[in-house]
mmCIF file of C-alpha atoms in Angstrom:
data_model
loop_
_atom_site.group_PDB
_atom_site.id
_atom_site.type_symbol
_atom_site.label_atom_id
_atom_site.label_comp_id
_atom_site.label_asym_id
_atom_site.label_seq_id
_atom_site.Cartn_x
_atom_site.Cartn_y
_atom_site.Cartn_z
ATOM 1 C CA MET N 1 85.881 116.322 125.028
ATOM 2 C CA ALA N 2 87.686 113.171 123.863
ATOM 3 C CA LYS N 3 90.310 113.696 121.190
ATOM 4 C CA ALA N 4 89.166 112.494 117.763
ATOM 5 C CA ALA N 5 90.823 109.321 116.430
ATOM 6 C CA LYS N 6 93.441 109.899 113.840
ATOM 7 C CA ARG N 7 92.427 109.044 110.278
ATOM 8 C CA VAL N 8 95.172 107.468 108.138
ATOM 9 C CA GLY N 9 95.280 106.567 104.491
ATOM 10 C CA ILE N 10 97.297 103.654 103.170
ATOM 11 C CA LEU N 11 98.276 102.490 99.660
ATOM 12 C CA THR N 12 100.652 100.139 97.873
ATOM 13 C CA ALA N 13 102.520 101.314 94.778
ATOM 14 C CA GLY N 14 105.045 100.097 92.263
ATOM 15 C CA GLY N 15 105.575 96.427 91.367
ATOM 16 C CA ASP N 16 103.837 93.803 93.525
ATOM 17 C CA SER N 17 106.029 91.801 95.879
ATOM 18 C CA PRO N 18 105.633 89.239 98.608
ATOM 19 C CA GLY N 19 105.027 90.825 102.023
ATOM 20 C CA LEU N 20 102.844 93.735 100.942
ATOM 21 C CA ASN N 21 99.743 92.257 102.604
ATOM 22 C CA ALA N 22 101.820 91.498 105.741
ATOM 23 C CA ALA N 23 102.812 95.162 105.919
ATOM 24 C CA ILE N 24 99.220 96.411 105.373
ATOM 25 C CA ARG N 25 98.121 94.057 108.077
ATOM 26 C CA GLY N 26 100.940 94.941 110.441
ATOM 27 C CA PHE N 27 100.268 98.663 110.128
ATOM 28 C CA GLY N 28 96.499 98.286 110.158
ATOM 29 C CA LYS N 29 96.192 96.012 113.171
ATOM 30 C CA ALA N 30 98.555 98.201 115.195
ATOM 31 C CA ALA N 31 96.867 101.424 114.044
ATOM 32 C CA ILE N 32 93.338 100.217 114.685
ATOM 33 C CA GLY N 33 93.736 97.821 117.628
ATOM 34 C CA HIS N 34 96.635 99.470 119.495
ATOM 35 C CA HIS N 35 96.210 103.188 118.694
ATOM 36 C CA GLY N 36 92.495 103.405 117.942
ATOM 37 C CA MET N 37 92.951 104.998 114.516
ATOM 38 C CA GLU N 38 90.614 104.911 111.505
ATOM 39 C CA LEU N 39 92.135 103.408 108.375
ATOM 40 C CA ILE N 40 91.262 104.151 104.773
ATOM 41 C CA GLY N 41 92.815 102.186 101.861
ATOM 42 C CA PHE N 42 93.384 103.764 98.446
ATOM 43 C CA ARG N 43 92.936 101.321 95.611
ATOM 44 C CA ASP N 44 95.602 100.812 92.885
ATOM 45 C CA GLY N 45 98.354 102.950 94.319
ATOM 46 C CA ILE N 46 99.025 106.567 93.449
ATOM 47 C CA ARG N 47 96.327 106.532 90.744
ATOM 48 C CA GLY N 48 93.654 105.524 93.276
ATOM 49 C CA LEU N 49 94.894 108.314 95.529
ATOM 50 C CA ALA N 50 94.554 110.804 92.721
ATOM 51 C CA GLU N 51 91.130 109.507 91.750
ATOM 52 C CA ASN N 52 89.998 109.258 95.392
ATOM 53 C CA ARG N 53 89.047 105.572 95.142
ATOM 54 C CA THR N 54 88.865 104.444 98.753
ATOM 55 C CA VAL N 55 87.914 101.454 100.857
ATOM 56 C CA LYS N 56 87.436 101.437 104.637
ATOM 57 C CA LEU N 57 89.782 99.001 106.356
ATOM 58 C CA ASP N 58 88.949 97.385 109.648
ATOM 59 C CA SER N 59 90.141 94.353 111.638
ATOM 60 C CA ALA N 60 87.875 92.021 109.697
ATOM 61 C CA SER N 61 89.143 93.096 106.324
ATOM 62 C CA LEU N 62 92.804 92.694 107.534
ATOM 63 C CA SER N 63 92.145 89.112 108.742
ATOM 64 C CA GLY N 64 93.572 86.279 106.698
ATOM 65 C CA ILE N 65 95.857 88.314 104.440
ATOM 66 C CA LEU N 66 99.222 87.619 106.143
ATOM 67 C CA THR N 67 100.011 84.628 103.967
ATOM 68 C CA VAL N 68 98.538 85.995 100.736
ATOM 69 C CA GLY N 69 100.879 87.200 97.962
ATOM 70 C CA GLY N 70 100.383 90.417 95.969
ATOM 71 C CA THR N 71 98.396 93.270 97.530
ATOM 72 C CA MET N 72 94.767 93.417 98.585
ATOM 73 C CA LEU N 73 94.675 97.119 97.618
ATOM 74 C CA GLY N 74 96.046 96.785 94.099
ATOM 75 C CA THR N 75 98.959 98.824 92.730
ATOM 76 C CA SER N 76 100.146 101.063 89.905
ATOM 77 C CA ARG N 77 103.367 102.746 88.757
ATOM 78 C CA ASP N 78 102.172 106.346 88.448
ATOM 79 C CA LYS N 79 104.150 109.419 89.438
ATOM 80 C CA VAL N 80 102.400 112.065 91.487
ATOM 81 C CA HIS N 81 103.830 114.924 89.414
ATOM 82 C CA ARG N 82 103.668 113.282 86.013
ATOM 83 C CA MET N 83 100.494 111.177 85.706
ATOM 84 C CA VAL N 84 98.862 110.434 82.395
ATOM 85 C CA VAL N 85 95.226 111.535 82.633
ATOM 86 C CA ASP N 86 92.986 111.562 79.543
ATOM 87 C CA GLY N 87 96.064 111.214 77.342
ATOM 88 C CA GLU N 88 97.871 114.204 78.912
ATOM 89 C CA VAL N 89 100.693 114.335 81.423
ATOM 90 C CA ARG N 90 99.492 116.236 84.542
ATOM 91 C CA ASP N 91 100.877 117.255 87.946
ATOM 92 C CA MET N 92 98.388 115.566 90.291
ATOM 93 C CA ILE N 93 99.852 116.775 93.545
ATOM 94 C CA PRO N 94 97.202 119.553 93.983
ATOM 95 C CA THR N 95 94.428 116.980 93.357
ATOM 96 C CA ILE N 96 96.041 114.579 95.851
ATOM 97 C CA GLN N 97 96.241 117.354 98.428
ATOM 98 C CA GLU N 98 92.456 117.987 97.942
ATOM 99 C CA ASN N 99 91.716 114.283 98.355
ATOM 100 C CA TYR N 100 93.916 114.099 101.458
ATOM 101 C CA GLU N 101 91.992 117.000 102.989
ATOM 102 C CA SER N 102 88.545 115.835 101.918
ATOM 103 C CA ASN N 103 89.162 112.472 103.661
ATOM 104 C CA ASN N 104 90.252 114.332 106.830
ATOM 105 C CA LEU N 105 93.534 112.437 106.853
ATOM 106 C CA ASP N 106 96.109 112.952 109.531
ATOM 107 C CA ALA N 107 98.717 110.882 107.715
ATOM 108 C CA LEU N 108 99.299 108.774 104.565
ATOM 109 C CA VAL N 109 101.240 105.541 104.393
ATOM 110 C CA CYS N 110 102.874 104.688 101.104
ATOM 111 C CA ILE N 111 104.199 101.158 100.770
ATOM 112 C CA GLY N 112 106.595 100.602 97.889
ATOM 113 C CA GLY N 113 110.065 100.745 96.453
ATOM 114 C CA GLY N 114 112.383 103.505 95.296
ATOM 115 C CA GLY N 115 109.853 105.151 93.013
ATOM 116 C CA THR N 116 107.269 105.191 95.814
ATOM 117 C CA ALA N 117 109.866 106.818 98.104
ATOM 118 C CA LYS N 118 110.280 109.618 95.568
ATOM 119 C CA ASN N 119 106.471 110.018 95.318
ATOM 120 C CA ALA N 120 106.173 110.096 99.092
ATOM 121 C CA TYR N 121 108.947 112.695 99.356
ATOM 122 C CA ARG N 122 107.251 114.937 96.783
ATOM 123 C CA LEU N 123 103.977 114.707 98.715
ATOM 124 C CA ALA N 124 105.826 115.452 102.009
ATOM 125 C CA LYS N 125 107.350 118.551 100.475
ATOM 126 C CA ALA N 126 103.806 119.583 99.401
ATOM 127 C CA GLY N 127 102.786 119.489 103.094
ATOM 128 C CA LEU N 128 101.239 116.068 103.531
ATOM 129 C CA ASN N 129 102.146 113.941 106.560
ATOM 130 C CA VAL N 130 103.647 110.855 104.838
ATOM 131 C CA ILE N 131 105.574 107.752 105.889
ATOM 132 C CA HIS N 132 107.030 105.181 103.552
ATOM 133 C CA LEU N 133 107.427 101.413 104.116
ATOM 134 C CA PRO N 134 110.202 99.952 101.940
ATOM 135 C CA LYS N 135 109.279 97.115 99.585
ATOM 136 C CA THR N 136 111.175 95.652 96.670
ATOM 137 C CA ILE N 137 112.631 92.295 95.631
ATOM 138 C CA ASP N 138 115.668 94.177 94.320
ATOM 139 C CA ASN N 139 116.745 95.201 97.830
ATOM 140 C CA ASP N 140 118.078 98.484 96.462
ATOM 141 C CA ILE N 141 116.406 101.005 98.846
ATOM 142 C CA ALA N 142 118.901 103.192 100.612
ATOM 143 C CA HIS N 143 119.434 103.080 104.419
ATOM 144 C CA THR N 144 117.525 99.873 105.000
ATOM 145 C CA ASP N 145 119.291 96.566 105.477
ATOM 146 C CA THR N 146 116.585 94.736 103.576
ATOM 147 C CA SER N 147 113.140 95.314 102.140
ATOM 148 C CA PHE N 148 110.236 92.918 102.363
ATOM 149 C CA GLY N 149 109.861 90.890 99.142
ATOM 150 C CA PHE N 150 113.618 90.286 98.852
ATOM 151 C CA SER N 151 113.812 87.168 100.969
ATOM 152 C CA THR N 152 110.974 85.395 99.146
ATOM 153 C CA ALA N 153 112.368 86.330 95.730
ATOM 154 C CA LEU N 154 115.813 85.130 96.820
ATOM 155 C CA GLY N 155 114.370 81.740 97.747
ATOM 156 C CA ILE N 156 112.486 81.439 94.449
ATOM 157 C CA ALA N 157 115.514 82.376 92.339
ATOM 158 C CA THR N 158 117.764 80.009 94.323
ATOM 159 C CA ASP N 159 115.310 77.123 93.843
ATOM 160 C CA ALA N 160 115.287 77.858 90.084
ATOM 161 C CA ILE N 161 119.073 77.712 89.874
ATOM 162 C CA ASP N 162 119.000 74.437 91.832
ATOM 163 C CA ARG N 163 116.603 72.889 89.324
ATOM 164 C CA LEU N 164 118.480 74.199 86.288
ATOM 165 C CA HIS N 165 121.700 72.484 87.435
ATOM 166 C CA SER N 166 120.318 69.085 86.598
ATOM 167 C CA THR N 167 119.428 70.045 83.035
ATOM 168 C CA ALA N 168 122.812 71.774 82.539
ATOM 169 C CA HIS N 169 124.706 68.766 83.859
ATOM 170 C CA SER N 170 122.592 66.139 81.988
ATOM 171 C CA HIS N 171 122.773 67.873 78.610
ATOM 172 C CA HIS N 172 126.310 69.374 78.936
ATOM 173 C CA ARG N 173 124.928 72.821 78.428
ATOM 174 C CA ILE N 174 125.521 76.370 79.542
ATOM 175 C CA ILE N 175 122.343 77.659 81.192
ATOM 176 C CA VAL N 176 122.064 81.462 81.501
ATOM 177 C CA VAL N 177 119.545 82.375 84.139
ATOM 178 C CA GLU N 178 118.287 85.978 83.999
ATOM 179 C CA ILE N 179 117.324 87.348 87.397
ATOM 180 C CA MET N 180 115.622 90.641 88.180
ATOM 181 C CA GLY N 181 117.729 93.629 89.130
ATOM 182 C CA HIS N 182 118.099 96.527 86.641
ATOM 183 C CA ARG N 183 120.608 98.633 88.603
ATOM 184 C CA ALA N 184 121.489 96.556 91.675
ATOM 185 C CA GLY N 185 122.615 92.928 91.742
ATOM 186 C CA TRP N 186 121.640 91.824 95.258
ATOM 187 C CA LEU N 187 119.112 89.246 94.055
ATOM 188 C CA ALA N 188 121.367 87.661 91.370
ATOM 189 C CA LEU N 189 124.331 87.668 93.739
ATOM 190 C CA GLY N 190 122.467 86.095 96.636
ATOM 191 C CA ALA N 191 120.720 83.500 94.504
ATOM 192 C CA GLY N 192 123.875 82.738 92.574
ATOM 193 C CA ILE N 193 125.867 82.052 95.723
ATOM 194 C CA ALA N 194 123.061 80.058 97.429
ATOM 195 C CA GLY N 195 122.283 78.142 94.221
ATOM 196 C CA GLY N 196 125.940 77.368 93.435
ATOM 197 C CA ALA N 197 126.069 79.273 90.110
ATOM 198 C CA ASP N 198 129.451 78.968 88.436
ATOM 199 C CA ILE N 199 129.429 82.555 87.142
ATOM 200 C CA ILE N 200 127.470 85.565 88.536
ATOM 201 C CA LEU N 201 127.212 88.763 86.455
ATOM 202 C CA LEU N 202 126.037 92.003 88.134
ATOM 203 C CA PRO N 203 125.222 95.591 87.114
ATOM 204 C CA GLU N 204 127.910 96.738 89.524
ATOM 205 C CA ILE N 205 130.734 94.791 87.765
ATOM 206 C CA PRO N 206 130.923 95.308 83.937
ATOM 207 C CA TYR N 207 131.977 91.909 82.680
ATOM 208 C CA SER N 208 134.492 90.854 80.113
ATOM 209 C CA ILE N 209 133.111 88.294 77.683
ATOM 210 C CA ASP N 210 136.599 86.907 77.334
ATOM 211 C CA SER N 211 136.771 86.350 81.081
ATOM 212 C CA VAL N 212 133.398 84.499 81.091
ATOM 213 C CA VAL N 213 134.563 82.333 78.169
ATOM 214 C CA GLU N 214 137.816 81.481 79.941
ATOM 215 C CA SER N 215 135.975 80.517 83.156
ATOM 216 C CA ILE N 216 133.793 78.104 81.175
ATOM 217 C CA LYS N 217 136.794 76.644 79.346
ATOM 218 C CA ARG N 218 138.705 76.129 82.592
ATOM 219 C CA ARG N 219 135.700 74.192 83.953
ATOM 220 C CA ALA N 220 135.667 72.039 80.807
ATOM 221 C CA GLU N 221 139.390 71.268 81.234
ATOM 222 C CA ARG N 222 138.553 69.990 84.707
ATOM 223 C CA GLY N 223 135.830 67.748 83.296
ATOM 224 C CA HIS N 224 132.846 69.967 84.108
ATOM 225 C CA MET N 225 131.133 70.120 80.653
ATOM 226 C CA PHE N 226 128.441 72.463 81.795
ATOM 227 C CA SER N 227 128.021 75.848 83.516
ATOM 228 C CA VAL N 228 125.211 77.799 85.175
ATOM 229 C CA ILE N 229 125.422 81.554 84.878
ATOM 230 C CA ALA N 230 123.262 83.871 87.035
ATOM 231 C CA ILE N 231 122.947 87.199 85.371
ATOM 232 C CA ALA N 232 121.133 90.269 86.673
ATOM 233 C CA GLU N 233 118.913 91.816 83.981
ATOM 234 C CA GLY N 234 120.893 95.047 84.212
ATOM 235 C CA ALA N 235 124.379 93.452 83.905
ATOM 236 C CA LEU N 236 126.365 94.740 80.959
ATOM 237 C CA ASP N 237 129.630 93.791 79.294
ATOM 238 C CA GLN N 238 132.351 96.378 79.406
ATOM 239 C CA ALA N 239 131.659 97.830 75.952
ATOM 240 C CA ASP N 240 127.905 98.261 76.607
ATOM 241 C CA HIS N 241 128.555 99.677 80.070
ATOM 242 C CA ALA N 242 130.849 102.303 78.534
ATOM 243 C CA GLU N 243 128.136 103.227 75.992
ATOM 244 C CA LEU N 244 125.525 103.614 78.750
ATOM 245 C CA ALA N 245 127.951 105.632 80.928
ATOM 246 C CA ALA N 246 128.524 108.025 78.007
ATOM 247 C CA ALA N 247 124.735 108.404 77.565
ATOM 248 C CA GLU N 248 124.381 109.123 81.340
ATOM 249 C CA ALA N 249 127.170 111.732 81.143
ATOM 250 C CA LEU N 250 125.482 113.398 78.178
ATOM 251 C CA ARG N 251 122.176 113.567 80.057
ATOM 252 C CA ARG N 252 123.851 115.090 83.121
ATOM 253 C CA SER N 253 125.699 117.710 81.107
ATOM 254 C CA ALA N 254 122.701 118.880 79.122
ATOM 255 C CA THR N 255 121.874 122.542 79.923
ATOM 256 C CA THR N 256 118.795 123.393 77.889
ATOM 257 C CA PRO N 257 115.360 121.744 77.925
ATOM 258 C CA GLU N 258 115.805 120.632 74.302
ATOM 259 C CA ALA N 259 119.222 119.136 75.048
ATOM 260 C CA ARG N 260 117.925 117.385 78.155
ATOM 261 C CA GLU N 261 114.999 115.875 76.228
ATOM 262 C CA ALA N 262 117.309 114.693 73.410
ATOM 263 C CA ALA N 263 119.788 113.202 75.923
ATOM 264 C CA LYS N 264 116.966 111.480 77.781
ATOM 265 C CA LYS N 265 115.689 109.900 74.521
ATOM 266 C CA HIS N 266 119.251 108.823 73.611
ATOM 267 C CA ARG N 267 119.718 107.225 77.008
ATOM 268 C CA ALA N 268 116.383 105.409 76.679
ATOM 269 C CA SER N 269 117.399 104.086 73.248
ATOM 270 C CA VAL N 270 120.717 102.807 74.590
ATOM 271 C CA ILE N 271 118.972 100.986 77.459
ATOM 272 C CA ALA N 272 116.474 99.472 75.013
ATOM 273 C CA SER N 273 119.271 98.241 72.795
ATOM 274 C CA HIS N 274 120.765 96.331 75.727
ATOM 275 C CA ARG N 275 117.596 94.416 76.613
ATOM 276 C CA GLY N 276 117.899 90.726 76.029
ATOM 277 C CA ASN N 277 121.604 90.679 76.931
ATOM 278 C CA ALA N 278 121.239 87.204 78.372
ATOM 279 C CA PHE N 279 120.323 85.876 74.917
ATOM 280 C CA LYS N 280 123.130 87.795 73.364
ATOM 281 C CA LEU N 281 125.618 86.361 75.894
ATOM 282 C CA ALA N 282 124.321 82.815 75.412
ATOM 283 C CA GLY N 283 124.886 83.056 71.653
ATOM 284 C CA ILE N 284 128.426 84.314 72.094
ATOM 285 C CA LEU N 285 129.265 81.590 74.636
ATOM 286 C CA GLU N 286 127.899 78.786 72.487
ATOM 287 C CA GLU N 287 129.992 79.886 69.551
ATOM 288 C CA ALA N 288 133.116 80.406 71.683
ATOM 289 C CA THR N 289 132.956 77.213 73.707
ATOM 290 C CA GLY N 290 131.158 74.725 71.497
ATOM 291 C CA LEU N 291 128.718 74.021 74.376
ATOM 292 C CA GLU N 292 124.996 74.321 73.683
ATOM 293 C CA SER N 293 123.557 77.334 75.538
ATOM 294 C CA ARG N 294 120.097 78.025 76.731
ATOM 295 C CA VAL N 295 118.461 81.007 78.506
ATOM 296 C CA THR N 296 115.899 80.890 81.327
ATOM 297 C CA VAL N 297 114.219 84.235 82.196
ATOM 298 C CA LEU N 298 112.674 83.971 85.648
ATOM 299 C CA GLY N 299 110.706 87.183 85.237
ATOM 300 C CA TYR N 300 107.652 87.913 87.338
ATOM 301 C CA VAL N 301 107.632 84.416 88.942
ATOM 302 C CA GLN N 302 110.313 85.813 91.258
ATOM 303 C CA ARG N 303 107.911 88.219 92.947
ATOM 304 C CA GLY N 304 104.756 86.111 93.004
ATOM 305 C CA GLY N 305 103.175 83.697 95.408
ATOM 306 C CA THR N 306 103.161 83.277 99.173
ATOM 307 C CA PRO N 307 105.645 85.387 101.181
ATOM 308 C CA ASP N 308 108.173 83.437 103.221
ATOM 309 C CA ALA N 309 108.572 83.702 106.945
ATOM 310 C CA ASN N 310 111.166 86.436 106.783
ATOM 311 C CA ASP N 311 109.020 88.732 104.642
ATOM 312 C CA ARG N 312 105.956 88.115 106.790
ATOM 313 C CA MET N 313 107.947 89.058 109.899
ATOM 314 C CA LEU N 314 109.601 92.135 108.314
ATOM 315 C CA GLY N 315 106.302 93.462 106.926
ATOM 316 C CA THR N 316 104.692 92.991 110.319
ATOM 317 C CA LEU N 317 107.683 94.674 112.080
ATOM 318 C CA LEU N 318 107.881 97.682 109.826
ATOM 319 C CA GLY N 319 104.109 98.056 109.592
ATOM 320 C CA GLY N 320 103.687 98.083 113.354
ATOM 321 C CA ALA N 321 106.586 100.463 113.819
ATOM 322 C CA GLY N 322 104.975 102.787 111.187
ATOM 323 C CA ALA N 323 101.784 102.885 113.203
ATOM 324 C CA ASP N 324 103.746 103.820 116.298
ATOM 325 C CA LEU N 325 105.441 106.666 114.405
ATOM 326 C CA VAL N 326 102.141 108.023 113.059
ATOM 327 C CA ALA N 327 100.725 107.925 116.590
ATOM 328 C CA GLU N 328 103.710 109.901 117.827
ATOM 329 C CA GLY N 329 103.306 112.467 115.084
ATOM 330 C CA VAL N 330 106.517 111.407 113.261
ATOM 331 C CA THR N 331 106.206 111.672 109.446
ATOM 332 C CA GLY N 332 108.316 112.476 106.454
ATOM 333 C CA VAL N 333 110.298 109.200 107.009
ATOM 334 C CA THR N 334 110.987 105.784 105.645
ATOM 335 C CA VAL N 335 110.627 103.051 108.248
ATOM 336 C CA ALA N 336 113.946 101.254 107.664
ATOM 337 C CA SER N 337 115.156 97.879 108.856
ATOM 338 C CA GLN N 338 118.495 98.351 110.591
ATOM 339 C CA GLY N 339 119.882 95.364 112.566
ATOM 340 C CA GLN N 340 116.908 93.978 114.477
ATOM 341 C CA ALA N 341 115.139 97.345 114.742
ATOM 342 C CA ALA N 342 112.779 99.539 112.726
ATOM 343 C CA VAL N 343 114.355 102.991 112.416
ATOM 344 C CA PRO N 344 112.879 106.162 110.950
ATOM 345 C CA VAL N 345 115.074 107.637 108.250
ATOM 346 C CA ALA N 346 114.326 111.015 106.618
ATOM 347 C CA LEU N 347 112.691 110.611 103.205
ATOM 348 C CA ALA N 348 115.095 113.212 101.921
ATOM 349 C CA ASP N 349 117.947 110.759 102.554
ATOM 350 C CA VAL N 350 116.172 107.813 100.858
ATOM 351 C CA ALA N 351 114.318 109.258 97.885
ATOM 352 C CA GLY N 352 116.457 109.171 94.700
ATOM 353 C CA ASN N 353 119.251 107.170 96.306
ATOM 354 C CA LEU N 354 120.152 103.642 95.264
ATOM 355 C CA LYS N 355 121.685 100.899 97.369
ATOM 356 C CA THR N 356 124.004 98.961 95.081
ATOM 357 C CA VAL N 357 126.296 96.070 95.914
ATOM 358 C CA PRO N 358 129.651 97.369 97.204
ATOM 359 C CA LEU N 359 132.584 95.709 95.483
ATOM 360 C CA ASP N 360 134.044 94.736 98.863
ATOM 361 C CA HIS N 361 130.779 93.439 100.235
ATOM 362 C CA PRO N 362 131.063 90.136 102.151
ATOM 363 C CA TRP N 363 128.829 88.400 99.603
ATOM 364 C CA ILE N 364 131.257 89.389 96.837
ATOM 365 C CA LEU N 365 134.186 88.011 98.827
ATOM 366 C CA ALA N 366 132.243 84.800 99.579
ATOM 367 C CA ALA N 367 131.623 84.290 95.870
ATOM 368 C CA ARG N 368 135.297 84.750 95.085
ATOM 369 C CA HIS N 369 136.381 82.448 97.899
ATOM 370 C CA VAL N 370 134.407 79.539 96.441
ATOM 371 C CA GLY N 371 135.754 80.208 92.950
ATOM 372 C CA THR N 372 132.655 81.768 91.451
ATOM 373 C CA GLY N 373 133.474 83.880 88.400
ATOM 374 C CA LEU N 374 132.235 87.441 88.442
ATOM 375 C CA GLY N 375 133.225 88.287 84.863
ATOM 376 C CA ASP N 376 135.976 90.693 85.771
#
């Protein structure tokens, strides 16, 4: 008797990003055409998985999506163990296990960022055969050189800085450009270097406002009566960074459920108080330098639109490699990009870990070599 074809579920979770459809297509075409698998899509991420909202995927449905932004399956930011259902927070892992079994799945593919890696790891520990494909414009997933979405976002942010230079120069202004990246500054750093930003501020380097002011004044002394500042949304000045570090230490040291909840709320309030730092910085710089200051928040435009060639290739590479791993029975891994290869890395080593910019990274050194201020 012929062996039954493997049945595989696939979903996209977390924020949308360029290259998601390329990864769905890469996995799906390899799984269906090369390995003879059956493929089932779950709509709207983890929520669709918990609610068992499925769509059958075949070669026809995967055709024509390579160049399309967003995700054909939809997405959500739910957590498998803490999902809001009918106004209550519920652990949906048992329900997801039932849906996995009722669909006769041999494996589940979760495409997403760091939060999705944690969801995938929780499901793997619950006994599901899961693999994770790494997506995020922040490029902060551990053990992968890059994630699809990053290259396109980098190009968009660079183009924005290019365009803002002309306004800054023409009006003798300081332009503060806020770029995505709460905890890792890869996108702001790369776009800042490629776009020729005069100052780049990152979450990894708490900045001194005095240092930023001095950098702008030195430029003015040389006749450059404008500056472009690329700031990651998670970048903090030294005082705010110390406040957040204290809140983090309080959360880690809490020993009772009540203390942990109180510390969690305190940390959240500290983070909320630091939102809009780009506007706060612009106001300080205008007063200190006498130069008119404006803020541009790039926001969601950074992760929208058509994926570039790099993200199409990376999504295709990692998707196809993921199909090979499922065919071989390898699960419980993230399919990482390392060098020119797709490499399986244990989810246990990826979930909950963050890839931040090392202070001695070549990009940091390159920025310093061309005289870009980093606020330190």
